[in-house]
């Protein structure tokens, strides 16, 4: 695993945006794997600037998001669909038909998992996958103990994950119990991965990641088995 140490959140966001823009400029029909949460918000802000000020063209780009809550409905203010629309997609020229986010309101969730995984196989895999890291080491919503062979599947969210995400809801009770997520294997299919970590609340996870051997109990560590993963980490997260 390569490590790129940056000064702060702004540098992390600029670095990540630059890498994305490089891929999109060199391969106009590129596939991007995208994450939600607090960490990539700065990257998305920089991408919007790049679209407006540097003529970056997303017209032919395809995107796959990692995950979605089950039971919120895509128009719910806290759905990842709404997050992606508000924080990125509606501000750049990506074509709506090229945006893929798992459907957390599908009638048949098992079929939805299969449909999503097949789509990744048909169109993907991502040329570049952006990941955040949970304090328990999760990537996507793959909580500790998730099999390295997992494809898109339904998960029960860990209590620590629900608590971490409760900041976006009016109470912990409102945070969904379940989500649909690309599996570890689906993520490992990506050609290149950037794992982002910013802030002192991520320092412990970063330390564990750097010190441990690949272990399903700390999902981010299995990325060490992939040939092209870069941890982008700022000073407060231990970089
Ligand atoms: C989000 C996702 C999660 C987050 C992780 C870190 O799509 O898949 O794995 O990347 O929970 O979240 P933040 O960035 O809010 O600290």
PDB file of C-alpha atoms and ligand atoms in Angstrom:
ATOM      1  CA  UNK A   1       0.000   0.000   0.000  1.00  0.00           C
ATOM      2  CA  UNK A   2       1.428   3.364  -1.016  1.00  0.00           C
ATOM      3  CA  UNK A   3       1.062   6.233   1.418  1.00  0.00           C
ATOM      4  CA  UNK A   4       0.726   9.889   0.453  1.00  0.00           C
ATOM      5  CA  UNK A   5       0.962  12.232   3.437  1.00  0.00           C
ATOM      6  CA  UNK A   6      -0.656  15.625   3.055  1.00  0.00           C
ATOM      7  CA  UNK A   7      -0.849  18.580   5.408  1.00  0.00           C
ATOM      8  CA  UNK A   8      -4.547  18.916   6.001  1.00  0.00           C
ATOM      9  CA  UNK A   9      -8.047  18.273   4.738  1.00  0.00           C
ATOM     10  CA  UNK A  10      -7.789  20.897   2.011  1.00  0.00           C
ATOM     11  CA  UNK A  11      -4.623  19.310   0.602  1.00  0.00           C
ATOM     12  CA  UNK A  12      -6.202  15.865   0.788  1.00  0.00           C
ATOM     13  CA  UNK A  13      -9.208  17.147  -1.144  1.00  0.00           C
ATOM     14  CA  UNK A  14      -7.073  18.856  -3.784  1.00  0.00           C
ATOM     15  CA  UNK A  15      -4.823  15.814  -4.191  1.00  0.00           C
ATOM     16  CA  UNK A  16      -7.802  13.487  -4.635  1.00  0.00           C
ATOM     17  CA  UNK A  17      -9.580  15.828  -7.027  1.00  0.00           C
ATOM     18  CA  UNK A  18      -6.387  16.104  -9.094  1.00  0.00           C
ATOM     19  CA  UNK A  19      -6.113  12.332  -9.386  1.00  0.00           C
ATOM     20  CA  UNK A  20      -9.760  12.084 -10.465  1.00  0.00           C
ATOM     21  CA  UNK A  21      -9.330  14.860 -13.030  1.00  0.00           C
ATOM     22  CA  UNK A  22      -6.225  13.180 -14.399  1.00  0.00           C
ATOM     23  CA  UNK A  23      -8.163   9.947 -14.990  1.00  0.00           C
ATOM     24  CA  UNK A  24     -11.121  11.768 -16.551  1.00  0.00           C
ATOM     25  CA  UNK A  25      -8.915  13.841 -18.846  1.00  0.00           C
ATOM     26  CA  UNK A  26      -6.864  10.876 -20.037  1.00  0.00           C
ATOM     27  CA  UNK A  27      -9.876   8.524 -20.366  1.00  0.00           C
ATOM     28  CA  UNK A  28     -13.076  10.436 -21.148  1.00  0.00           C
ATOM     29  CA  UNK A  29     -15.146   7.221 -20.834  1.00  0.00           C
ATOM     30  CA  UNK A  30     -13.657   6.387 -17.459  1.00  0.00           C
ATOM     31  CA  UNK A  31     -15.493   4.703 -14.600  1.00  0.00           C
ATOM     32  CA  UNK A  32     -15.268   6.259 -11.141  1.00  0.00           C
ATOM     33  CA  UNK A  33     -16.139   4.538  -7.879  1.00  0.00           C
ATOM     34  CA  UNK A  34     -17.438   7.075  -5.366  1.00  0.00           C
ATOM     35  CA  UNK A  35     -18.049   7.213  -1.641  1.00  0.00           C
ATOM     36  CA  UNK A  36     -20.254   9.343   0.606  1.00  0.00           C
ATOM     37  CA  UNK A  37     -19.673  10.514   4.181  1.00  0.00           C
ATOM     38  CA  UNK A  38     -17.777  13.545   5.416  1.00  0.00           C
ATOM     39  CA  UNK A  39     -14.362  12.736   3.965  1.00  0.00           C
ATOM     40  CA  UNK A  40     -14.970  13.150   0.202  1.00  0.00           C
ATOM     41  CA  UNK A  41     -17.012  16.363   0.539  1.00  0.00           C
ATOM     42  CA  UNK A  42     -13.953  18.559  -0.050  1.00  0.00           C
ATOM     43  CA  UNK A  43     -12.953  16.452  -3.057  1.00  0.00           C
ATOM     44  CA  UNK A  44     -16.405  16.895  -4.559  1.00  0.00           C
ATOM     45  CA  UNK A  45     -16.236  20.651  -3.908  1.00  0.00           C
ATOM     46  CA  UNK A  46     -12.896  20.760  -5.762  1.00  0.00           C
ATOM     47  CA  UNK A  47     -14.341  18.682  -8.624  1.00  0.00           C
ATOM     48  CA  UNK A  48     -17.202  21.166  -8.981  1.00  0.00           C
ATOM     49  CA  UNK A  49     -14.623  23.986  -9.137  1.00  0.00           C
ATOM     50  CA  UNK A  50     -12.673  22.005 -11.714  1.00  0.00           C
ATOM     51  CA  UNK A  51     -15.784  21.556 -13.842  1.00  0.00           C
ATOM     52  CA  UNK A  52     -16.513  25.275 -13.727  1.00  0.00           C
ATOM     53  CA  UNK A  53     -12.992  26.651 -13.913  1.00  0.00           C
ATOM     54  CA  UNK A  54     -10.806  24.008 -15.580  1.00  0.00           C
ATOM     55  CA  UNK A  55     -13.269  22.652 -18.172  1.00  0.00           C
ATOM     56  CA  UNK A  56     -13.165  19.108 -16.829  1.00  0.00           C
ATOM     57  CA  UNK A  57     -15.731  17.168 -18.846  1.00  0.00           C
ATOM     58  CA  UNK A  58     -17.745  14.401 -17.129  1.00  0.00           C
ATOM     59  CA  UNK A  59     -20.160  13.826 -20.037  1.00  0.00           C
ATOM     60  CA  UNK A  60     -18.893  10.324 -20.822  1.00  0.00           C
ATOM     61  CA  UNK A  61     -17.906   9.304 -17.302  1.00  0.00           C
ATOM     62  CA  UNK A  62     -19.759   6.525 -15.499  1.00  0.00           C
ATOM     63  CA  UNK A  63     -20.011   6.467 -11.706  1.00  0.00           C
ATOM     64  CA  UNK A  64     -20.698   3.696  -9.214  1.00  0.00           C
ATOM     65  CA  UNK A  65     -21.441   4.524  -5.609  1.00  0.00           C
ATOM     66  CA  UNK A  66     -20.423   2.131  -2.907  1.00  0.00           C
ATOM     67  CA  UNK A  67     -23.529   1.953  -0.826  1.00  0.00           C
ATOM     68  CA  UNK A  68     -26.975   3.152   0.197  1.00  0.00           C
ATOM     69  CA  UNK A  69     -29.159   2.920   3.286  1.00  0.00           C
ATOM     70  CA  UNK A  70     -32.056   0.512   3.139  1.00  0.00           C
ATOM     71  CA  UNK A  71     -35.488   1.929   3.829  1.00  0.00           C
ATOM     72  CA  UNK A  72     -34.909   5.656   3.423  1.00  0.00           C
ATOM     73  CA  UNK A  73     -36.155   6.170  -0.127  1.00  0.00           C
ATOM     74  CA  UNK A  74     -33.943   7.932  -2.596  1.00  0.00           C
ATOM     75  CA  UNK A  75     -35.498  11.381  -2.002  1.00  0.00           C
ATOM     76  CA  UNK A  76     -34.934  11.218   1.760  1.00  0.00           C
ATOM     77  CA  UNK A  77     -32.585  14.072   2.767  1.00  0.00           C
ATOM     78  CA  UNK A  78     -30.096  11.572   4.235  1.00  0.00           C
ATOM     79  CA  UNK A  79     -30.143   9.019   1.424  1.00  0.00           C
ATOM     80  CA  UNK A  80     -26.859   8.673  -0.375  1.00  0.00           C
ATOM     81  CA  UNK A  81     -28.702   9.384  -3.614  1.00  0.00           C
ATOM     82  CA  UNK A  82     -29.639  12.839  -2.260  1.00  0.00           C
ATOM     83  CA  UNK A  83     -26.119  13.332  -0.902  1.00  0.00           C
ATOM     84  CA  UNK A  84     -24.551  12.613  -4.301  1.00  0.00           C
ATOM     85  CA  UNK A  85     -27.018  14.797  -6.186  1.00  0.00           C
ATOM     86  CA  UNK A  86     -26.575  17.755  -3.823  1.00  0.00           C
ATOM     87  CA  UNK A  87     -22.841  17.497  -3.285  1.00  0.00           C
ATOM     88  CA  UNK A  88     -21.684  16.587  -6.777  1.00  0.00           C
ATOM     89  CA  UNK A  89     -23.879  15.340  -9.576  1.00  0.00           C
ATOM     90  CA  UNK A  90     -26.208  18.276 -10.038  1.00  0.00           C
ATOM     91  CA  UNK A  91     -23.226  20.629 -10.276  1.00  0.00           C
ATOM     92  CA  UNK A  92     -21.269  18.809 -13.010  1.00  0.00           C
ATOM     93  CA  UNK A  93     -22.205  17.453 -16.447  1.00  0.00           C
ATOM     94  CA  UNK A  94     -22.265  13.735 -15.657  1.00  0.00           C
ATOM     95  CA  UNK A  95     -25.142  12.122 -17.600  1.00  0.00           C
ATOM     96  CA  UNK A  96     -27.962  10.896 -15.331  1.00  0.00           C
ATOM     97  CA  UNK A  97     -28.016   7.523 -17.133  1.00  0.00           C
ATOM     98  CA  UNK A  98     -24.342   7.008 -16.249  1.00  0.00           C
ATOM     99  CA  UNK A  99     -24.906   7.452 -12.499  1.00  0.00           C
ATOM    100  CA  UNK A 100     -25.245   4.219 -10.541  1.00  0.00           C
ATOM    101  CA  UNK A 101     -26.184   4.056  -6.874  1.00  0.00           C
ATOM    102  CA  UNK A 102     -27.552   0.905  -5.235  1.00  0.00           C
ATOM    103  CA  UNK A 103     -31.322   1.135  -4.770  1.00  0.00           C
ATOM    104  CA  UNK A 104     -32.071   0.849  -1.066  1.00  0.00           C
ATOM    105  CA  UNK A 105     -35.817   0.824  -1.727  1.00  0.00           C
ATOM    106  CA  UNK A 106     -35.925  -2.041  -4.222  1.00  0.00           C
ATOM    107  CA  UNK A 107     -38.777  -4.502  -3.644  1.00  0.00           C
ATOM    108  CA  UNK A 108     -36.405  -7.448  -3.921  1.00  0.00           C
ATOM    109  CA  UNK A 109     -33.133  -6.550  -2.272  1.00  0.00           C
ATOM    110  CA  UNK A 110     -31.423  -9.809  -3.246  1.00  0.00           C
ATOM    111  CA  UNK A 111     -32.136  -9.137  -6.926  1.00  0.00           C
ATOM    112  CA  UNK A 112     -30.943  -5.567  -6.481  1.00  0.00           C
ATOM    113  CA  UNK A 113     -27.606  -6.852  -5.151  1.00  0.00           C
ATOM    114  CA  UNK A 114     -27.224  -9.131  -8.179  1.00  0.00           C
ATOM    115  CA  UNK A 115     -28.272  -6.395 -10.598  1.00  0.00           C
ATOM    116  CA  UNK A 116     -25.716  -3.978  -9.148  1.00  0.00           C
ATOM    117  CA  UNK A 117     -22.868  -6.462  -9.163  1.00  0.00           C
ATOM    118  CA  UNK A 118     -23.638  -7.421 -12.780  1.00  0.00           C
ATOM    119  CA  UNK A 119     -23.642  -3.770 -13.787  1.00  0.00           C
ATOM    120  CA  UNK A 120     -20.201  -3.302 -12.243  1.00  0.00           C
ATOM    121  CA  UNK A 121     -19.016  -6.306 -14.220  1.00  0.00           C
ATOM    122  CA  UNK A 122     -20.577  -5.113 -17.470  1.00  0.00           C
ATOM    123  CA  UNK A 123     -19.554  -1.454 -17.341  1.00  0.00           C
ATOM    124  CA  UNK A 124     -16.845  -1.407 -14.729  1.00  0.00           C
ATOM    125  CA  UNK A 125     -14.747  -2.021 -12.859  1.00  0.00           C
ATOM    126  CA  UNK A 126     -13.853   1.504 -11.738  1.00  0.00           C
ATOM    127  CA  UNK A 127     -10.626   2.927 -13.137  1.00  0.00           C
ATOM    128  CA  UNK A 128     -10.371   4.762  -9.841  1.00  0.00           C
ATOM    129  CA  UNK A 129     -12.227   3.959  -6.618  1.00  0.00           C
ATOM    130  CA  UNK A 130     -12.450   6.528  -3.803  1.00  0.00           C
ATOM    131  CA  UNK A 131     -12.884   5.125  -0.296  1.00  0.00           C
ATOM    132  CA  UNK A 132     -13.219   6.524   3.202  1.00  0.00           C
ATOM    133  CA  UNK A 133     -12.385   4.465   6.267  1.00  0.00           C
ATOM    134  CA  UNK A 134     -14.630   3.853   9.270  1.00  0.00           C
ATOM    135  CA  UNK A 135     -13.085   4.016  12.727  1.00  0.00           C
ATOM    136  CA  UNK A 136     -13.659   0.252  12.944  1.00  0.00           C
ATOM    137  CA  UNK A 137     -11.849  -0.188   9.627  1.00  0.00           C
ATOM    138  CA  UNK A 138     -14.948  -0.573   7.491  1.00  0.00           C
ATOM    139  CA  UNK A 139     -14.825   0.263   3.782  1.00  0.00           C
ATOM    140  CA  UNK A 140     -18.118   0.840   2.037  1.00  0.00           C
ATOM    141  CA  UNK A 141     -20.454  -0.631   4.645  1.00  0.00           C
ATOM    142  CA  UNK A 142     -18.358  -3.774   4.949  1.00  0.00           C
ATOM    143  CA  UNK A 143     -18.150  -4.092   8.696  1.00  0.00           C
ATOM    144  CA  UNK A 144     -15.500  -6.135  10.551  1.00  0.00           C
ATOM    145  CA  UNK A 145     -15.818  -9.828   9.760  1.00  0.00           C
ATOM    146  CA  UNK A 146     -17.069  -9.331   6.176  1.00  0.00           C
ATOM    147  CA  UNK A 147     -15.646 -11.963   3.848  1.00  0.00           C
ATOM    148  CA  UNK A 148     -12.980 -10.933   1.386  1.00  0.00           C
ATOM    149  CA  UNK A 149     -15.024 -12.780  -1.281  1.00  0.00           C
ATOM    150  CA  UNK A 150     -18.172 -10.704  -0.688  1.00  0.00           C
ATOM    151  CA  UNK A 151     -19.916  -9.030  -3.608  1.00  0.00           C
ATOM    152  CA  UNK A 152     -22.747  -6.486  -3.377  1.00  0.00           C
ATOM    153  CA  UNK A 153     -24.819  -7.524  -0.369  1.00  0.00           C
ATOM    154  CA  UNK A 154     -27.095  -6.443   2.468  1.00  0.00           C
ATOM    155  CA  UNK A 155     -25.508  -5.600   5.797  1.00  0.00           C
ATOM    156  CA  UNK A 156     -26.639  -4.903   9.293  1.00  0.00           C
ATOM    157  CA  UNK A 157     -24.825  -1.727  10.304  1.00  0.00           C
ATOM    158  CA  UNK A 158     -22.518  -1.893  13.310  1.00  0.00           C
ATOM    159  CA  UNK A 159     -23.676   0.133  16.309  1.00  0.00           C
ATOM    160  CA  UNK A 160     -20.477   2.244  16.062  1.00  0.00           C
ATOM    161  CA  UNK A 161     -21.285   3.048  12.411  1.00  0.00           C
ATOM    162  CA  UNK A 162     -24.869   4.037  13.263  1.00  0.00           C
ATOM    163  CA  UNK A 163     -23.567   6.249  16.077  1.00  0.00           C
ATOM    164  CA  UNK A 164     -20.952   7.864  13.811  1.00  0.00           C
ATOM    165  CA  UNK A 165     -23.628   8.615  11.206  1.00  0.00           C
ATOM    166  CA  UNK A 166     -26.236   9.790  13.740  1.00  0.00           C
ATOM    167  CA  UNK A 167     -24.793  13.296  13.369  1.00  0.00           C
ATOM    168  CA  UNK A 168     -26.724  13.600  10.109  1.00  0.00           C
ATOM    169  CA  UNK A 169     -30.059  12.508  11.630  1.00  0.00           C
ATOM    170  CA  UNK A 170     -32.155  14.050  14.406  1.00  0.00           C
ATOM    171  CA  UNK A 171     -31.694  10.959  16.582  1.00  0.00           C
ATOM    172  CA  UNK A 172     -29.864   7.631  16.610  1.00  0.00           C
ATOM    173  CA  UNK A 173     -33.215   5.847  16.254  1.00  0.00           C
ATOM    174  CA  UNK A 174     -33.650   7.360  12.817  1.00  0.00           C
ATOM    175  CA  UNK A 175     -30.392   5.909  11.466  1.00  0.00           C
ATOM    176  CA  UNK A 176     -31.284   2.859   9.374  1.00  0.00           C
ATOM    177  CA  UNK A 177     -30.278  -0.557  10.688  1.00  0.00           C
ATOM    178  CA  UNK A 178     -29.426  -1.972   7.262  1.00  0.00           C
ATOM    179  CA  UNK A 179     -27.667  -0.943   4.070  1.00  0.00           C
ATOM    180  CA  UNK A 180     -26.727  -2.322   0.665  1.00  0.00           C
ATOM    181  CA  UNK A 181     -23.041  -2.159  -0.101  1.00  0.00           C
ATOM    182  CA  UNK A 182     -20.539  -3.234  -2.709  1.00  0.00           C
ATOM    183  CA  UNK A 183     -18.629  -6.123  -1.161  1.00  0.00           C
ATOM    184  CA  UNK A 184     -14.922  -6.350  -0.486  1.00  0.00           C
ATOM    185  CA  UNK A 185     -14.388  -8.364  -3.630  1.00  0.00           C
ATOM    186  CA  UNK A 186     -16.395  -5.856  -5.682  1.00  0.00           C
ATOM    187  CA  UNK A 187     -14.146  -3.097  -4.341  1.00  0.00           C
ATOM    188  CA  UNK A 188     -10.967  -5.069  -4.990  1.00  0.00           C
ATOM    189  CA  UNK A 189     -11.930  -5.359  -8.683  1.00  0.00           C
ATOM    190  CA  UNK A 190     -11.203  -1.615  -9.103  1.00  0.00           C
ATOM    191  CA  UNK A 191      -8.071  -0.893 -11.106  1.00  0.00           C
ATOM    192  CA  UNK A 192      -6.820   1.700  -8.664  1.00  0.00           C
ATOM    193  CA  UNK A 193      -7.966   2.714  -5.180  1.00  0.00           C
ATOM    194  CA  UNK A 194      -7.490   5.880  -3.124  1.00  0.00           C
ATOM    195  CA  UNK A 195      -8.291   5.393   0.553  1.00  0.00           C
ATOM    196  CA  UNK A 196      -8.789   8.758   2.278  1.00  0.00           C
ATOM    197  CA  UNK A 197      -8.276   9.478   5.973  1.00  0.00           C
ATOM    198  CA  UNK A 198      -8.509  12.919   7.542  1.00  0.00           C
ATOM    199  CA  UNK A 199      -8.779  14.150  11.116  1.00  0.00           C
ATOM    200  CA  UNK A 200      -7.601  12.995  14.529  1.00  0.00           C
ATOM    201  CA  UNK A 201     -10.689  10.772  14.917  1.00  0.00           C
ATOM    202  CA  UNK A 202      -9.192   8.585  12.142  1.00  0.00           C
ATOM    203  CA  UNK A 203      -5.684   8.368  13.638  1.00  0.00           C
ATOM    204  CA  UNK A 204      -6.329   5.107  15.493  1.00  0.00           C
ATOM    205  CA  UNK A 205      -7.797   3.427  12.403  1.00  0.00           C
ATOM    206  CA  UNK A 206      -4.855   4.600  10.284  1.00  0.00           C
ATOM    207  CA  UNK A 207      -2.357   3.253  12.832  1.00  0.00           C
ATOM    208  CA  UNK A 208      -4.118  -0.118  12.934  1.00  0.00           C
ATOM    209  CA  UNK A 209      -4.264  -0.208   9.148  1.00  0.00           C
ATOM    210  CA  UNK A 210      -0.564   0.475   8.742  1.00  0.00           C
ATOM    211  CA  UNK A 211       0.495  -1.986  11.422  1.00  0.00           C
ATOM    212  CA  UNK A 212      -1.749  -4.994  10.856  1.00  0.00           C
ATOM    213  CA  UNK A 213      -1.582  -7.826   8.355  1.00  0.00           C
ATOM    214  CA  UNK A 214      -4.582  -8.255   6.046  1.00  0.00           C
ATOM    215  CA  UNK A 215      -7.386  -9.332   8.352  1.00  0.00           C
ATOM    216  CA  UNK A 216     -11.140  -9.527   7.688  1.00  0.00           C
ATOM    217  CA  UNK A 217     -11.685  -8.192  11.210  1.00  0.00           C
ATOM    218  CA  UNK A 218     -10.285  -4.863   9.995  1.00  0.00           C
ATOM    219  CA  UNK A 219     -11.698  -4.634   6.456  1.00  0.00           C
ATOM    220  CA  UNK A 220      -9.492  -1.807   5.118  1.00  0.00           C
ATOM    221  CA  UNK A 221      -6.424  -3.984   5.752  1.00  0.00           C
ATOM    222  CA  UNK A 222      -7.438  -6.437   3.013  1.00  0.00           C
ATOM    223  CA  UNK A 223      -6.715  -3.665   0.509  1.00  0.00           C
ATOM    224  CA  UNK A 224      -3.069  -4.556   1.101  1.00  0.00           C
ATOM    225  CA  UNK A 225      -3.646  -7.521  -1.211  1.00  0.00           C
ATOM    226  CA  UNK A 226      -4.495  -5.166  -4.096  1.00  0.00           C
ATOM    227  CA  UNK A 227      -1.639  -4.003  -6.307  1.00  0.00           C
ATOM    228  CA  UNK A 228      -2.549  -0.331  -6.610  1.00  0.00           C
ATOM    229  CA  UNK A 229      -3.884   1.212  -3.404  1.00  0.00           C
ATOM    230  CA  UNK A 230      -2.822   4.584  -2.040  1.00  0.00           C
ATOM    231  CA  UNK A 231      -3.674   5.764   1.440  1.00  0.00           C
ATOM    232  CA  UNK A 232      -4.013   9.555   1.350  1.00  0.00           C
ATOM    233  CA  UNK A 233      -3.689  10.711   4.931  1.00  0.00           C
ATOM    234  CA  UNK A 234      -3.412  14.124   6.539  1.00  0.00           C
ATOM    235  CA  UNK A 235      -1.239  15.079   9.510  1.00  0.00           C
ATOM    236  CA  UNK A 236      -3.992  14.930  12.107  1.00  0.00           C
ATOM    237  CA  UNK A 237      -4.901  11.384  10.999  1.00  0.00           C
ATOM    238  CA  UNK A 238      -1.286  10.346  11.479  1.00  0.00           C
ATOM    239  CA  UNK A 239       0.224  11.066   8.081  1.00  0.00           C
TER     240      UNK A 239
HETATM  241  C1  LIG B   1     -19.574   5.913   2.545  1.00  0.00           C
HETATM  242  C2  LIG B   1     -18.863   4.752   3.011  1.00  0.00           C
HETATM  243  C3  LIG B   1     -18.210   4.671   4.352  1.00  0.00           C
HETATM  244  C4  LIG B   1     -17.456   5.940   4.731  1.00  0.00           C
HETATM  245  C5  LIG B   1     -16.837   5.779   6.124  1.00  0.00           C
HETATM  246  C6  LIG B   1     -16.123   7.049   6.564  1.00  0.00           C
HETATM  247  O1  LIG B   1     -20.082   5.693   1.227  1.00  0.00           O
HETATM  248  O2  LIG B   1     -18.819   3.818   2.291  1.00  0.00           O
HETATM  249  O3  LIG B   1     -17.337   3.582   4.371  1.00  0.00           O
HETATM  250  O4  LIG B   1     -16.450   6.179   3.783  1.00  0.00           O
HETATM  251  O5  LIG B   1     -17.841   5.493   7.048  1.00  0.00           O
HETATM  252  O6  LIG B   1     -17.072   8.054   6.725  1.00  0.00           O
HETATM  253  P1  LIG B   1     -16.638   9.568   6.965  1.00  0.00           P
HETATM  254  O7  LIG B   1     -16.007  10.037   5.715  1.00  0.00           O
HETATM  255  O8  LIG B   1     -17.947  10.296   7.224  1.00  0.00           O
HETATM  256  O9  LIG B   1     -15.728   9.590   8.125  1.00  0.00           O
END
